[in-house]
mmCIF file of C-alpha atoms and ligand atoms in Angstrom:
data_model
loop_
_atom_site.group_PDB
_atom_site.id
_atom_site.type_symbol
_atom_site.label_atom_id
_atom_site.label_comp_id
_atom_site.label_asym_id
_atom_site.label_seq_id
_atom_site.Cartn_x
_atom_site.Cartn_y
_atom_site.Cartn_z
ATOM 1 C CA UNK K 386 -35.354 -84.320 -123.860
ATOM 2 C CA UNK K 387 -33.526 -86.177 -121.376
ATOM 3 C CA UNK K 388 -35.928 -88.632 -119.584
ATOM 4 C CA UNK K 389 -34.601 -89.721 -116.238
ATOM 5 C CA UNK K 390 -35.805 -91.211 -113.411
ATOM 6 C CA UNK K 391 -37.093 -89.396 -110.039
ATOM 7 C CA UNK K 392 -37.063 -90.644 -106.520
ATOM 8 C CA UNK K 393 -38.443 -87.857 -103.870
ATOM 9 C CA UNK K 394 -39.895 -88.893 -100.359
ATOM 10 C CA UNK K 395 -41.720 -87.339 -96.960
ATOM 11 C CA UNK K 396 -41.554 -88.916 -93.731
ATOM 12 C CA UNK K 397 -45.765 -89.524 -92.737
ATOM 13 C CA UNK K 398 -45.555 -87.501 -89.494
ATOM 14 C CA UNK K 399 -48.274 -85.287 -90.314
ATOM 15 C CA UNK K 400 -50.565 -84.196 -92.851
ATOM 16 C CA UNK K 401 -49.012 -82.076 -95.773
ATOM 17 C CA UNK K 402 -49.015 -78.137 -95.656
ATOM 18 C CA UNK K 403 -48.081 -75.691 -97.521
ATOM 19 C CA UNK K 404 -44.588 -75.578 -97.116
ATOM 20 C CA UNK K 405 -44.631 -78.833 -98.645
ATOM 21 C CA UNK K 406 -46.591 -77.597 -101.773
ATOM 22 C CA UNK K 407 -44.288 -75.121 -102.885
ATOM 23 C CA UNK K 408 -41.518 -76.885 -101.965
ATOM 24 C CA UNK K 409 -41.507 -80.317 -103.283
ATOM 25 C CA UNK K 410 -44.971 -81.128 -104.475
ATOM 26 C CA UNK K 411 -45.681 -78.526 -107.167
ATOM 27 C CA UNK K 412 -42.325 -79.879 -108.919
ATOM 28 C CA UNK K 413 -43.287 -83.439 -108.560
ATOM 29 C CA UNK K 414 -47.090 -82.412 -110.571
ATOM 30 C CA UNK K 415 -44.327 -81.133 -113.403
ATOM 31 C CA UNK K 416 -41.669 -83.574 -113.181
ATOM 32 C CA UNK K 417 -44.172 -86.341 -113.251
ATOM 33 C CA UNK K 418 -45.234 -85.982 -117.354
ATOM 34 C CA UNK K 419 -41.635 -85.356 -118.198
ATOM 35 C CA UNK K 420 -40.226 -88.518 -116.272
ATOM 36 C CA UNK K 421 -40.100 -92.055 -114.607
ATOM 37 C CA UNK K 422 -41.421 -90.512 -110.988
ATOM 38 C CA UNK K 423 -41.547 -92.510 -107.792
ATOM 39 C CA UNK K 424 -42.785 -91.169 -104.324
ATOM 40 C CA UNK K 425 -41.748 -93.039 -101.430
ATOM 41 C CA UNK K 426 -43.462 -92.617 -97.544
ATOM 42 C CA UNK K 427 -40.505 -92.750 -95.854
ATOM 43 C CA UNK K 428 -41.973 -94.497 -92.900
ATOM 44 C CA UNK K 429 -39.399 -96.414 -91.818
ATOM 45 C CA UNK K 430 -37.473 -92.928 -91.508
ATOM 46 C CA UNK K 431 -40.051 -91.724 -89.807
ATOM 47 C CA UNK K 432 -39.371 -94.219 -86.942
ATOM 48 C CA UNK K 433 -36.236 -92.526 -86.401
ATOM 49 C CA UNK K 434 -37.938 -90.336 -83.940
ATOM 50 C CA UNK K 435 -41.399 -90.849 -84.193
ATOM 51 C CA UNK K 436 -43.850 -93.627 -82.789
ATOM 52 C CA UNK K 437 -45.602 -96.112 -85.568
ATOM 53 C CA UNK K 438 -49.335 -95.093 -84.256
ATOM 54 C CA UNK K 439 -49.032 -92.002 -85.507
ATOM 55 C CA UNK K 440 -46.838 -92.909 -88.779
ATOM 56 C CA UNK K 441 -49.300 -95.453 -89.361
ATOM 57 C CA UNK K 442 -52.634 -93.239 -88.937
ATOM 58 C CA UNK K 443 -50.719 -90.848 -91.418
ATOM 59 C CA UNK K 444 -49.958 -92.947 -94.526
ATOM 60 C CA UNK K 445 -53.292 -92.693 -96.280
ATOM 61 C CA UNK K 446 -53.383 -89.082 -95.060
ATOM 62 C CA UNK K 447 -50.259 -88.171 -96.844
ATOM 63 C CA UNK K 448 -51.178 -90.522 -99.660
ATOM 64 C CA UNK K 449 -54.751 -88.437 -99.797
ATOM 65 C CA UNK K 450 -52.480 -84.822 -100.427
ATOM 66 C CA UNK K 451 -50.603 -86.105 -102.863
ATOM 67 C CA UNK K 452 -53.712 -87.321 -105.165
ATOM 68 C CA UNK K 453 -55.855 -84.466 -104.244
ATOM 69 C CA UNK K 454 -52.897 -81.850 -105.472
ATOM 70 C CA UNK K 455 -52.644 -83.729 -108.729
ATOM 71 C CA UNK K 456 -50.270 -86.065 -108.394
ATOM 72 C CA UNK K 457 -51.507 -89.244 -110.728
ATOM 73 C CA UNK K 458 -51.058 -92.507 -110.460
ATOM 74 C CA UNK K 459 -51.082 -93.418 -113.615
ATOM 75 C CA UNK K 460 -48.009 -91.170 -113.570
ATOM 76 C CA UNK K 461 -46.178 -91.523 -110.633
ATOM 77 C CA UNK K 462 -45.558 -94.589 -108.740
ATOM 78 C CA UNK K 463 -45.960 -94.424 -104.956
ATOM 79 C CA UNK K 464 -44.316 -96.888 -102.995
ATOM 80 C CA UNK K 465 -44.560 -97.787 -98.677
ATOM 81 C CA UNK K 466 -40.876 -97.987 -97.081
ATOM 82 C CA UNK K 467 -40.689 -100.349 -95.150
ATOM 83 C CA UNK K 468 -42.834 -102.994 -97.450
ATOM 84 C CA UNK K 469 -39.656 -103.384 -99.300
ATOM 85 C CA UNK K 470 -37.025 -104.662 -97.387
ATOM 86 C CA UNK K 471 -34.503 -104.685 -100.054
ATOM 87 C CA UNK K 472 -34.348 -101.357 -99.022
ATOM 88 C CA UNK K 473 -32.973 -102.296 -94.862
ATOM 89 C CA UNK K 474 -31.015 -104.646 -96.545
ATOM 90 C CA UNK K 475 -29.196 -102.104 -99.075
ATOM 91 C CA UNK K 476 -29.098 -99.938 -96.158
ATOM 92 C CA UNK K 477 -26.735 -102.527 -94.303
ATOM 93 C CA UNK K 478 -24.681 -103.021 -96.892
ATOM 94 C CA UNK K 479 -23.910 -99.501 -97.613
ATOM 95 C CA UNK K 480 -23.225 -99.199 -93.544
ATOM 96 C CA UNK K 481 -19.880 -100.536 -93.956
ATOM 97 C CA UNK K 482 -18.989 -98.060 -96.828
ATOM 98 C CA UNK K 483 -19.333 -94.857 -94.570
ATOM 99 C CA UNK K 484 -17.885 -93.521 -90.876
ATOM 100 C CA UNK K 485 -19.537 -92.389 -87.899
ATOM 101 C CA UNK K 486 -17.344 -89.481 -88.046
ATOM 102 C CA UNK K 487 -18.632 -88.644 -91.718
ATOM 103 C CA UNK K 488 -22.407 -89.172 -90.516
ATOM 104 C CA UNK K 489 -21.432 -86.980 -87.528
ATOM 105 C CA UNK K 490 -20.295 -84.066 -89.754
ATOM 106 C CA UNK K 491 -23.970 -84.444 -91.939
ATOM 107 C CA UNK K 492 -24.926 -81.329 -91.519
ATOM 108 C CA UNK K 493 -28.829 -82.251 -92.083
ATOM 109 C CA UNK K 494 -28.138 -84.802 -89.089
ATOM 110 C CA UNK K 495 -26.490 -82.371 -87.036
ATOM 111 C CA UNK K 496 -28.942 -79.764 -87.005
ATOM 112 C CA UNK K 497 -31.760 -82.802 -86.361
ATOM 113 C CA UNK K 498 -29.705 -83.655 -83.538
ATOM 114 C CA UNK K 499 -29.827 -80.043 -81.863
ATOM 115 C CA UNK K 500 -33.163 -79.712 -82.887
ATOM 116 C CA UNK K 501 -34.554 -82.973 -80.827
ATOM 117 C CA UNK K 502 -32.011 -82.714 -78.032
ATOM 118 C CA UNK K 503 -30.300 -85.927 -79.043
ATOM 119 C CA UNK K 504 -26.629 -84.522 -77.754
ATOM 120 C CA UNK K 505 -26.306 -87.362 -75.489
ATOM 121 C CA UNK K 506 -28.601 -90.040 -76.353
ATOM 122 C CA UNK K 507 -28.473 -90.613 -80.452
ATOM 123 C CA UNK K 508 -29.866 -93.497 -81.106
ATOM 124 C CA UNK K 509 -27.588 -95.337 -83.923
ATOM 125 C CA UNK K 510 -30.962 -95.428 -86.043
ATOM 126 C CA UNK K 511 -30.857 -91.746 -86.096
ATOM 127 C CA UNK K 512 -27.558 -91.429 -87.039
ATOM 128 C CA UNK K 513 -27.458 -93.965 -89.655
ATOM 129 C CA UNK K 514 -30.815 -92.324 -91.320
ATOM 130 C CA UNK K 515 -28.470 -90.577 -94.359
ATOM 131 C CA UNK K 516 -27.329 -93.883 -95.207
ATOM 132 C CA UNK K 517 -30.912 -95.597 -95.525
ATOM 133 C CA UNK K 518 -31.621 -92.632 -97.584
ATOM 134 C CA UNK K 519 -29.133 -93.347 -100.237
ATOM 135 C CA UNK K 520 -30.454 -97.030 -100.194
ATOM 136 C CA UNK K 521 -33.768 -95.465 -100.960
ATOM 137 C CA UNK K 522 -32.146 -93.594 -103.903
ATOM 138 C CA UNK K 523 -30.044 -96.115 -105.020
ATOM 139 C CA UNK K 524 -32.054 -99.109 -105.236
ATOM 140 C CA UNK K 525 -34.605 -97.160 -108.038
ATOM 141 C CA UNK K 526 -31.782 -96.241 -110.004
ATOM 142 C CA UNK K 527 -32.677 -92.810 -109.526
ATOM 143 C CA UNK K 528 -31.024 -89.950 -112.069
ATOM 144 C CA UNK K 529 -32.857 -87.024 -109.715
ATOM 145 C CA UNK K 530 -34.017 -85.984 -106.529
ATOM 146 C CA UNK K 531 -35.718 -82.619 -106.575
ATOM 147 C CA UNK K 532 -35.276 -81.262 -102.696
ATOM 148 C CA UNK K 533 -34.712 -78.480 -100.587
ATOM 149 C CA UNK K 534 -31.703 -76.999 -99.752
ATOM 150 C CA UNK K 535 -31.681 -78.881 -96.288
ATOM 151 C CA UNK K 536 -31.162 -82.408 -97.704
ATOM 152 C CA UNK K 537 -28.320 -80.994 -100.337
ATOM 153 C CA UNK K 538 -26.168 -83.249 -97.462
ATOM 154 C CA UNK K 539 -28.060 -86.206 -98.154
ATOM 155 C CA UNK K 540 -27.270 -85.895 -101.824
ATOM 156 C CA UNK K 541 -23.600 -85.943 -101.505
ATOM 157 C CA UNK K 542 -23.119 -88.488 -99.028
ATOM 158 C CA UNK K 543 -25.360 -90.686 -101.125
ATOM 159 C CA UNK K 544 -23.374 -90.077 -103.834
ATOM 160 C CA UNK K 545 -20.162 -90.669 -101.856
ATOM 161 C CA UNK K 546 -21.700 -94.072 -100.989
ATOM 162 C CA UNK K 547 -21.864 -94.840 -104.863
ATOM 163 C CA UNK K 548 -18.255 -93.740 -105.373
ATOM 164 C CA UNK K 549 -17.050 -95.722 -102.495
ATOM 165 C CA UNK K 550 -19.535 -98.703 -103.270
ATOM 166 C CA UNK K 551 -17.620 -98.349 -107.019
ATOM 167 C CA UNK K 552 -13.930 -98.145 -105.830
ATOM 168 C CA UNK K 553 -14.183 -101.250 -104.225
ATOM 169 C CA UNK K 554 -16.668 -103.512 -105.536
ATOM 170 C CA UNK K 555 -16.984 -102.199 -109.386
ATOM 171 C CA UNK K 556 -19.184 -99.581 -111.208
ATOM 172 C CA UNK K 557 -22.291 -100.777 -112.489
ATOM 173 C CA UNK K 558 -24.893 -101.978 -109.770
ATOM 174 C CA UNK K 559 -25.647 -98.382 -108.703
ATOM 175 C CA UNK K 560 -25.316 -95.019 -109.411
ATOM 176 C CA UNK K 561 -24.969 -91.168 -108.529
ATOM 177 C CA UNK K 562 -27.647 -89.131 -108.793
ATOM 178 C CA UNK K 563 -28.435 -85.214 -108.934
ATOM 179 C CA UNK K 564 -30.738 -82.846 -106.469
ATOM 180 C CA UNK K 565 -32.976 -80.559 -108.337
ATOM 181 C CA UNK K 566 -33.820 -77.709 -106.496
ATOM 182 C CA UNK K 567 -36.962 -76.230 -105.859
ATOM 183 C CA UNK K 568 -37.765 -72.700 -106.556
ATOM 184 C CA UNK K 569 -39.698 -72.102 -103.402
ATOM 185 C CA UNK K 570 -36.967 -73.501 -100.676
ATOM 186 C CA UNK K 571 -38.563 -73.161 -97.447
ATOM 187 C CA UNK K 572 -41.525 -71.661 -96.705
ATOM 188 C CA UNK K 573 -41.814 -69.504 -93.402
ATOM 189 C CA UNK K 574 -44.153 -70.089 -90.600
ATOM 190 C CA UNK K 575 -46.622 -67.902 -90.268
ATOM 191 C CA UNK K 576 -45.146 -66.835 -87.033
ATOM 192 C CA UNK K 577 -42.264 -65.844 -88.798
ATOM 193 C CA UNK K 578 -40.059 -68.365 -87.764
ATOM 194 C CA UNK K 579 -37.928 -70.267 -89.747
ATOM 195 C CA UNK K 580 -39.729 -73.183 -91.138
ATOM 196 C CA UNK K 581 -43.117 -73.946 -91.687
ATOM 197 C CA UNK K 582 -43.650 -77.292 -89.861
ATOM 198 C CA UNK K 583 -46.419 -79.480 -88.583
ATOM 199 C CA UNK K 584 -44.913 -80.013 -85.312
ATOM 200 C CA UNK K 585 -44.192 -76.479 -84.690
ATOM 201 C CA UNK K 586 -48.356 -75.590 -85.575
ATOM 202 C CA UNK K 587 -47.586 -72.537 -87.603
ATOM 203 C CA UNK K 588 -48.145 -74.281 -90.936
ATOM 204 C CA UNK K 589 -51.213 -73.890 -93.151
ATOM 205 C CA UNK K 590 -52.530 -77.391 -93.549
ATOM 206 C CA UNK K 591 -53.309 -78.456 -97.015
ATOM 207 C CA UNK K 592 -56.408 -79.944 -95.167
ATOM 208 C CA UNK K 593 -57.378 -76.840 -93.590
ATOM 209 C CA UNK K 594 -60.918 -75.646 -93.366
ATOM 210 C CA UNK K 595 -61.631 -72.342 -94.854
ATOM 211 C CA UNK K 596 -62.010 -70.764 -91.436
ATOM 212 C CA UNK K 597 -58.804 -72.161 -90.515
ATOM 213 C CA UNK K 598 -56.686 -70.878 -93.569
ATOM 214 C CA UNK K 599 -58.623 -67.436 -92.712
ATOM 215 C CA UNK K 600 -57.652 -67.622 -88.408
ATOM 216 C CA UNK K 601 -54.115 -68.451 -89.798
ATOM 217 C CA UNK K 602 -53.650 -65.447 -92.560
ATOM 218 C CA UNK K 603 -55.061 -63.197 -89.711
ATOM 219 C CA UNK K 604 -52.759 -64.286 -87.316
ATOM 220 C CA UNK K 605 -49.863 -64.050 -89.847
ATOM 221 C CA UNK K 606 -46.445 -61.987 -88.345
ATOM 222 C CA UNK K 607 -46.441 -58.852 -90.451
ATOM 223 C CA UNK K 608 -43.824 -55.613 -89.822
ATOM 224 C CA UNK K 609 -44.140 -55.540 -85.565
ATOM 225 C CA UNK K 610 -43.013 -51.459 -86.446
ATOM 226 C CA UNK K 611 -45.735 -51.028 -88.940
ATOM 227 C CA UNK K 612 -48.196 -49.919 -86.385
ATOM 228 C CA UNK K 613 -50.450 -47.260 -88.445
ATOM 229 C CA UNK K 614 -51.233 -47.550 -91.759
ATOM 230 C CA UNK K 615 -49.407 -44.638 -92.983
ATOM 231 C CA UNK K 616 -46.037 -46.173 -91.508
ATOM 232 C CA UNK K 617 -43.935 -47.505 -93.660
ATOM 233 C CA UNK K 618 -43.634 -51.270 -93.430
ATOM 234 C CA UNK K 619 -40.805 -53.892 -93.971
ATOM 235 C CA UNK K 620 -41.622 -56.438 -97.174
ATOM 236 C CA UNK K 621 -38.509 -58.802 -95.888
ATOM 237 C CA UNK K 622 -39.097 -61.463 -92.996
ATOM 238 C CA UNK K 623 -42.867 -60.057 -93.428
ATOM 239 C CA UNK K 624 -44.767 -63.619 -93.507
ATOM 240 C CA UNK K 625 -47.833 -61.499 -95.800
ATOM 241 C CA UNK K 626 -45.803 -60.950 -98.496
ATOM 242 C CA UNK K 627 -43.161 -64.044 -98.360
ATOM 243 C CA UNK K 628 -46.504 -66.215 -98.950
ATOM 244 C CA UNK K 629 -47.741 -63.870 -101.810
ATOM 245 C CA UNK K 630 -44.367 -63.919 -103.014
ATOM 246 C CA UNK K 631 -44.763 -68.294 -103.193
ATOM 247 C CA UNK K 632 -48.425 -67.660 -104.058
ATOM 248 C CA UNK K 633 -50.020 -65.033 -105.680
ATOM 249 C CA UNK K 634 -49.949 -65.059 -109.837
ATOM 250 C CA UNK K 635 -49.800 -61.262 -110.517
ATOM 251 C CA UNK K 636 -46.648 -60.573 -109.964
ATOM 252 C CA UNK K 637 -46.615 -57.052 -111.375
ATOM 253 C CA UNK K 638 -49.310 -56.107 -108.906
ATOM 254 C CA UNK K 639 -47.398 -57.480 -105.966
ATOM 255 C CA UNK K 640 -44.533 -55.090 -107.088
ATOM 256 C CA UNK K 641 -46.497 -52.412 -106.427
ATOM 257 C CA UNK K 642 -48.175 -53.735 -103.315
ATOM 258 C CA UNK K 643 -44.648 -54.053 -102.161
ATOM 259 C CA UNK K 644 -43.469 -50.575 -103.002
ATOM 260 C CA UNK K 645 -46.775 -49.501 -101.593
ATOM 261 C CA UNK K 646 -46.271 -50.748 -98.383
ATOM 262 C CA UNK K 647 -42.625 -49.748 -98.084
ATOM 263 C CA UNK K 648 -43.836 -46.486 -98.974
ATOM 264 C CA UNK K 649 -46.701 -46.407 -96.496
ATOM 265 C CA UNK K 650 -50.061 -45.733 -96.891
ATOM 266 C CA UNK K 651 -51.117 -49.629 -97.230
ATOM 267 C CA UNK K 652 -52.424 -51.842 -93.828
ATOM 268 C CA UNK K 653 -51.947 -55.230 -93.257
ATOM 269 C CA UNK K 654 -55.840 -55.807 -92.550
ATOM 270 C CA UNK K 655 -55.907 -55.523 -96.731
ATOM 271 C CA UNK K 656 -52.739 -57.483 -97.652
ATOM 272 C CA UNK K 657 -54.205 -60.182 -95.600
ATOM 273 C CA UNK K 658 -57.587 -60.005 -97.242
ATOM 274 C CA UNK K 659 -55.408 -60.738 -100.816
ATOM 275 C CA UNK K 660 -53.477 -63.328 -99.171
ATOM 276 C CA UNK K 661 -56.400 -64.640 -97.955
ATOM 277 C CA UNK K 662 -58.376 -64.853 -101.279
ATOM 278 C CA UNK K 663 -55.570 -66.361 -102.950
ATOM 279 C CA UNK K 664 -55.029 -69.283 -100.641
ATOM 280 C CA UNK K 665 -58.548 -69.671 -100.361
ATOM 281 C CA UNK K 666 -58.930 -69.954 -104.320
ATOM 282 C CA UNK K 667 -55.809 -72.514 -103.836
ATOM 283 C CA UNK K 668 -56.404 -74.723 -101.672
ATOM 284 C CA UNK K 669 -60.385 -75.224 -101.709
ATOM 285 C CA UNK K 670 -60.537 -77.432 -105.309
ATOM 286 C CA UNK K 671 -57.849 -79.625 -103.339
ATOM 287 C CA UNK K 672 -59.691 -79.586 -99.920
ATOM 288 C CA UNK K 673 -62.737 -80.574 -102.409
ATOM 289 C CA UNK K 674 -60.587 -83.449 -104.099
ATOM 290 C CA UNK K 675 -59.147 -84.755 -100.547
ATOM 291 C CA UNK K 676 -62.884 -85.103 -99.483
ATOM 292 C CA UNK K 677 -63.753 -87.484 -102.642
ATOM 293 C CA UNK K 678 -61.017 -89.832 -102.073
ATOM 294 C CA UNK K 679 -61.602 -93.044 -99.919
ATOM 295 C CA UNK K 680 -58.847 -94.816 -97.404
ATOM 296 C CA UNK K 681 -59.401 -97.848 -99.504
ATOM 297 C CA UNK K 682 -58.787 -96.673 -102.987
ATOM 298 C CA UNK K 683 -55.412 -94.646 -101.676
ATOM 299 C CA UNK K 684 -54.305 -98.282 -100.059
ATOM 300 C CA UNK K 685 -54.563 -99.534 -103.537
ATOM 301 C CA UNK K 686 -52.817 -97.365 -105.456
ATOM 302 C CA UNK K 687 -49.856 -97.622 -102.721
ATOM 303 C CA UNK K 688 -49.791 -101.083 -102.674
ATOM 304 C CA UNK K 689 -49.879 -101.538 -106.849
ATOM 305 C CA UNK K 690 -46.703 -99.003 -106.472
ATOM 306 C CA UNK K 691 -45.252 -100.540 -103.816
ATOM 307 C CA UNK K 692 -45.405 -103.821 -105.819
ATOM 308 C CA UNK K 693 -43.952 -102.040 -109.105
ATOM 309 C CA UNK K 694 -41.321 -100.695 -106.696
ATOM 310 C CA UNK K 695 -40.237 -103.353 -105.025
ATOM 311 C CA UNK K 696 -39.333 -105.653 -108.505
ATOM 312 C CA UNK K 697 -36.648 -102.673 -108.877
ATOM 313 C CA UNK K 698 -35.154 -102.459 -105.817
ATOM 314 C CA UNK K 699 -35.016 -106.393 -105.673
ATOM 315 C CA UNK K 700 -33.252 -106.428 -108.839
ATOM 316 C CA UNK K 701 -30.285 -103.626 -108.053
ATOM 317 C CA UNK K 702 -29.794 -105.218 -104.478
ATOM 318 C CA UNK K 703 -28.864 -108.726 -106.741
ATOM 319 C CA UNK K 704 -26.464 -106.556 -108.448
ATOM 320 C CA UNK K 705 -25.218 -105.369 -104.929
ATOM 321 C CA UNK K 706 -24.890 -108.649 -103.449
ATOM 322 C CA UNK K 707 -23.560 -109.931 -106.725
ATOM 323 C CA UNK K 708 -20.969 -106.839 -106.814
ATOM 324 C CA UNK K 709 -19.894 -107.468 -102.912
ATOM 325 C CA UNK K 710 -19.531 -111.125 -103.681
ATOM 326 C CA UNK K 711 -22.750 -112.206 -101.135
ATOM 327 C CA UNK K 712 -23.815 -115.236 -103.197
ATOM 328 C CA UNK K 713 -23.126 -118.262 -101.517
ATOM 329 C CA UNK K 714 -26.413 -120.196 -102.725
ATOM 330 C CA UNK K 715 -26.421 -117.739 -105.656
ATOM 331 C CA UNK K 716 -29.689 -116.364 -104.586
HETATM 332 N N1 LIG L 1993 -35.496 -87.176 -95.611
HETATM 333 C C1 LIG L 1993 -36.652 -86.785 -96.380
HETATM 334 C C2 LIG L 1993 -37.455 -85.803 -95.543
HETATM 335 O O1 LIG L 1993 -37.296 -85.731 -94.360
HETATM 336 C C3 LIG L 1993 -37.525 -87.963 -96.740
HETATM 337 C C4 LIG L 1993 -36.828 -88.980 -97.583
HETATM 338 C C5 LIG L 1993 -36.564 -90.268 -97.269
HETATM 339 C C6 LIG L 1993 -36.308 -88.796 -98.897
HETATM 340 N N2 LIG L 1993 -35.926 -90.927 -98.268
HETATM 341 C C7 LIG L 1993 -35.756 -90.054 -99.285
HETATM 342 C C8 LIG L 1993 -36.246 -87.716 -99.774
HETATM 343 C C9 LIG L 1993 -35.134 -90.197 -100.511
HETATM 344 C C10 LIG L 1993 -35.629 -87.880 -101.003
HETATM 345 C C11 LIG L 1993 -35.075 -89.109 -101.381
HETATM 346 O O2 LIG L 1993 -38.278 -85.099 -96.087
#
């Protein structure tokens, strides 16, 4: 079996939900027996657009999800961005290997931009953000990012970078790397819009309190033309059965549950009860987890990884420097 190394990353802007879980961390609990995993908190990223109080106050809270889902440390090696500079300095390096027409035409940045209403004031930082994300998958000599389809963008260019990096300084110090995508791409918000997302509150914390996961299934966009029960109903778009669909094991009885409702004949009030029993059952052992685990035990662990990390990214930027010809004291 091919053993390969795994670089994956979240920007610590909020705690983790559970667009998150099916997205990204469920592979990472797989991928992490099978292979040589590292989790960066991309907080330098994060400073992109956000302000380092809150980054900073949501380190150990990310750090806490990721242990209480199952994500080991004896595993998997979490590592802090921006205590390893190697990285900011890779990052410069591979500035002069792309154009700010090409970073212009990233179609993860572009969307970003219309999303925060940076049209016309971009800060350079923001811009440059796909590059300092192939210095983050460079410098581990990663083999495999599992992501969502929204960072495919971020794949390519990084491996563009390499190509570039190779055509004129030599193969060797770095290499390309391959996405893995998740089966669950992006979860819905429970108001039915696009994304689940922190920012937009109409995720379902991984932190949430039982009464909270409950509010939020209840408040869950259904069919808006499924008014009586006998009406037939609409599966797609219908946030009920998009989470079962990411959720619920029995996927034989949410077949007929699904032919049920197109039918008519089945209310929402009892989809919502299932959906509600089945996040409950999910998320409360992690809930339980996240409430034995202590700020200065999860500082630990992400310092010993950050440590581990940060001898491999110091020894492929040598090779960078070495490749570029940057060793005037030979460093
Ligand atoms: N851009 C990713 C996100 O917003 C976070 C990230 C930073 C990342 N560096 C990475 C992901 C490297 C994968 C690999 O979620």
């Amino acid at each position: 079996m091919f053993m390969g190394i795994v670089l994956t990353g979240d920007r610590p802007t909020g705690k983790l939900h559970l667009g998150h879980y099916a997205g990204s961390l469920l592979s990472r609990i797989e991928l992490q027996n099978e292979h040589d995993q590292y989790v960066m908190i991309a907080d330098l990223q994060a400073m992109t657009d956000s302000n380092s109080d809150l980054i900073k106050n949501n380190i150990l809270e990310v750090m806490k999800d990721y242990i209480s889902v199952g994500l080991d440390p004896n595993k998997t090696t979490f590592l802090l961005q921006s205590a390893i500079p190697e990285l900011t300095e890779l990052t410069f390096h591979y500035m002069n290997l792309v154009t700010l027409g090409r970073l212009e035409r990233n179609p993860t940045v572009k969307n970003e931009i219309r999303q925060k209403s940076y049209e016309n004031s971009l800060p350079a930082g923001f811009l440059c953000y796909p590059v300092s994300q192939a210095a983050d998958i460079t410098a581990f000599q990663a083999d495999l990012v599992p992501v969502g389809n929204d960072q495919i963008p971020m794949i390519e260019q990084t491996n563009e970078i390499v190509r570039k990096f190779s055509s004129s300084h030599g193969s060797g110090a770095i290499k390309e790397v391959k996405a893995i995508l998740s089966k669950t791409q992006r979860l819905i918000g429970i108001d039915g819009q696009a994304k689940a997302s922190k920012s937009l509150g109409n995720a379902i914390i991984l932190s949430d309190s039982s009464e909270e996961i409950k509010r939020k299934v209840f408040d869950m966009y259904t069919d808006p033309n499924h008014i009586h029960v006998k009406d037939p109903g609409e599966v797609e778009g219908n946030v009920v059965f998009e989470y079962l669909d990411a959720f619920y094991g029995d996927k034989e009885h949410l077949e007929e549950l699904k032919i049920h409702y197109k039918k008519g004949g089945l209310g929402d009030f009892a989809l919502k009860k299932l959906l509600n029993q089945v996040l409950q059952d999910l998320i409360a052992p992690i809930r339980e987890k996240r409430e034995s685990l202590n700020d200065l035990d999860m500082k630990d662990i992400l310092w010993k990884g950050t440590q581990k990390a940060r001898v491999v990214a110091s020894n492929t930027l040598s090779k960078v420097r070495k490749a570029i010809g940057i060793d005037f004291f030979n460093l």
